[in-house]
Amino acid sequence: MTDETAATFDREEMLGRVASTLRRADLALLAAKEPPLRRIGVSGSLYAVLANLGVTPGLTGAELARVVGVTPQAITPLVVKLVERGLIERRTHPRHANIQELHLTDSGRRETARADRIMLHLDNHIRDSLGDEDYQRLRVLLDTVIKSTPSWTPPPDESS
């Protein structure tokens, strides 16, 4: 047995890392938000699309994929579903006829508001749990993680 395969891992050290803790927090939020969102007919993924179009109308599919954090291939079925439900519409870009912009419809704005009420309630619960000062501190720290993570490079492969 090599040293690598015989290694033991410290649970607290591995799972206590910020990256692991962020993942567990994300899973906890997912588990909390999905049931009430699905009761009104909107998954967390669909909410992300609707919310982003609500704050930035006119995104293209590729732009929407980037802000939601998925591939263009993954955004397409979400957009199709929302178009079929009449919650978003495609409009031709005013200066580029081959580019389609995405916009909320009136129904889409209403559904986004319903879903956002749930998300605001969840966020207020987090704020109440942390207190205003820690809530604001967490927002700043998370923004720092978001901004700094793209500059990370993985260590060189040790097997080479």
XYZ file of N, CA and C in Angstrom, residues 62-132:
213
model
N -26.916 33.273 -24.121
C -25.530 33.075 -23.663
C -25.222 33.945 -22.451
N -25.678 35.200 -22.475
C -25.462 36.084 -21.320
C -26.181 35.546 -20.092
N -27.405 35.089 -20.290
C -28.181 34.535 -19.186
C -27.492 33.311 -18.604
N -26.979 32.447 -19.463
C -26.261 31.256 -18.993
C -25.085 31.655 -18.112
N -24.331 32.671 -18.531
C -23.166 33.120 -17.748
C -23.578 33.630 -16.372
N -24.616 34.467 -16.301
C -24.989 35.032 -15.000
C -25.647 34.001 -14.088
N -26.319 33.020 -14.681
C -26.938 31.961 -13.874
C -25.896 30.922 -13.471
N -24.809 30.836 -14.244
C -23.736 29.909 -13.899
C -23.893 28.527 -14.505
N -24.504 28.480 -15.685
C -24.667 27.205 -16.382
C -24.170 27.368 -17.819
N -24.107 26.277 -18.541
C -23.694 26.330 -19.939
C -24.862 26.824 -20.799
N -24.557 27.344 -21.992
C -25.649 27.717 -22.901
C -26.566 26.535 -23.217
N -25.995 25.321 -23.280
C -26.824 24.138 -23.543
C -27.796 23.876 -22.392
N -27.368 24.172 -21.176
C -28.232 23.936 -20.013
C -29.308 25.004 -19.867
N -29.052 26.207 -20.367
C -30.043 27.287 -20.218
C -31.188 27.119 -21.211
N -30.903 26.491 -22.357
C -31.907 26.382 -23.414
C -33.200 25.720 -22.957
N -33.165 24.542 -22.292
C -34.444 23.950 -21.879
C -35.191 24.792 -20.838
N -34.452 25.521 -20.001
C -35.114 26.398 -19.026
C -35.841 27.531 -19.745
N -35.170 28.124 -20.727
C -35.780 29.204 -21.498
C -36.994 28.683 -22.259
N -36.850 27.524 -22.901
C -37.975 26.945 -23.654
C -39.172 26.730 -22.729
N -38.926 26.165 -21.563
C -40.020 25.915 -20.612
C -40.715 27.220 -20.206
N -39.920 28.258 -19.938
C -40.502 29.533 -19.515
C -41.223 30.246 -20.657
N -40.733 30.092 -21.882
C -41.427 30.651 -23.048
C -42.756 29.933 -23.228
N -42.733 28.586 -23.153
C -43.970 27.798 -23.310
C -45.000 28.145 -22.256
N -44.540 28.465 -21.053
C -45.465 28.838 -19.972
C -45.900 30.297 -20.052
N -45.345 31.036 -21.003
C -45.728 32.437 -21.183
C -45.111 33.376 -20.157
N -44.031 32.943 -19.513
C -43.406 33.771 -18.480
C -42.287 34.649 -19.024
N -41.671 34.216 -20.123
C -40.687 35.060 -20.795
C -40.976 35.038 -22.288
N -40.466 36.045 -22.963
C -40.627 36.114 -24.420
C -39.299 36.482 -25.049
N -39.156 36.029 -26.288
C -37.977 36.368 -27.083
C -38.335 37.579 -27.935
N -37.406 38.513 -27.986
C -37.581 39.675 -28.860
C -36.311 39.840 -29.689
N -36.493 40.277 -30.914
C -35.341 40.527 -31.775
C -34.607 41.759 -31.270
N -33.283 41.652 -31.200
C -32.442 42.778 -30.782
C -32.690 43.944 -31.740
N -32.819 45.182 -31.230
C -33.144 46.314 -32.109
C -32.097 46.599 -33.195
N -30.832 46.267 -32.947
C -29.786 46.562 -33.935
C -29.195 45.311 -34.579
N -29.469 44.139 -34.028
C -28.874 42.899 -34.546
C -29.996 41.872 -34.741
N -30.471 41.764 -35.953
C -31.645 40.944 -36.254
C -31.469 39.467 -35.916
N -30.235 38.977 -35.863
C -30.017 37.552 -35.580
C -29.843 37.270 -34.089
N -29.950 38.277 -33.241
C -29.808 38.093 -31.789
C -31.177 38.217 -31.140
N -31.488 37.251 -30.300
C -32.752 37.251 -29.557
C -32.505 37.686 -28.122
N -33.264 38.671 -27.673
C -33.220 39.098 -26.274
C -34.354 38.403 -25.526
N -34.143 38.198 -24.242
C -35.159 37.559 -23.406
C -35.719 38.587 -22.431
N -37.048 38.590 -22.297
C -37.730 39.542 -21.421
C -38.840 38.823 -20.665
N -39.098 39.274 -19.448
C -40.250 38.771 -18.706
C -41.527 39.294 -19.348
N -42.554 38.476 -19.354
C -43.892 38.926 -19.731
C -44.558 39.455 -18.457
N -45.765 39.982 -18.589
C -46.501 40.411 -17.391
C -46.704 39.228 -16.451
N -47.060 38.070 -17.013
C -47.214 36.862 -16.185
C -45.890 36.493 -15.534
N -44.805 36.645 -16.275
C -43.486 36.348 -15.746
C -43.116 37.250 -14.586
N -43.480 38.537 -14.694
C -43.214 39.460 -13.589
C -44.018 39.061 -12.344
N -45.256 38.645 -12.551
C -46.084 38.212 -11.405
C -45.498 36.956 -10.760
N -45.102 35.965 -11.571
C -44.529 34.729 -11.032
C -43.186 34.984 -10.351
N -42.401 35.874 -10.929
C -41.123 36.225 -10.314
C -41.360 36.864 -8.955
N -42.348 37.737 -8.869
C -42.667 38.386 -7.587
C -43.125 37.356 -6.557
N -43.928 36.381 -6.981
C -44.377 35.327 -6.047
C -43.184 34.524 -5.528
N -42.307 34.131 -6.438
C -41.137 33.346 -6.041
C -40.181 34.191 -5.204
N -40.037 35.464 -5.572
C -39.127 36.326 -4.829
C -39.620 36.569 -3.408
N -40.915 36.552 -3.209
C -41.459 36.675 -1.842
C -40.940 35.531 -0.970
N -40.886 34.331 -1.522
C -40.359 33.169 -0.800
C -38.874 33.361 -0.526
N -38.136 33.772 -1.546
C -36.689 33.944 -1.396
C -36.353 35.072 -0.422
N -37.130 36.140 -0.431
C -36.925 37.230 0.524
C -37.188 36.742 1.949
N -38.211 35.932 2.118
C -38.523 35.379 3.439
C -37.371 34.512 3.944
N -36.803 33.683 3.052
C -35.652 32.861 3.415
C -34.459 33.745 3.775
N -34.208 34.766 2.963
C -33.086 35.670 3.239
C -33.283 36.395 4.565
N -34.508 36.818 4.858
C -34.789 37.480 6.139
C -34.570 36.525 7.308
N -34.890 35.257 7.109
C -34.632 34.255 8.148
C -33.128 34.162 8.426
N -32.340 34.161 7.362
C -30.882 34.110 7.524
C -30.401 35.371 8.246
N -30.911 36.524 7.849
C -30.537 37.792 8.488
C -30.904 37.772 9.979
N -32.104 37.292 10.272
C -32.532 37.218 11.679
C -31.658 36.250 12.467
N -31.265 35.145 11.846
C -30.427 34.151 12.513
C -29.031 34.694 12.803
N -28.487 35.481 11.877
C -27.130 36.003 12.013
C -27.059 37.328 12.759
N -28.106 38.127 12.640
C -28.056 39.510 13.106
C -27.562 40.378 11.960
N -27.947 41.641 11.981
C -27.624 42.539 10.861
C -26.126 42.666 10.605
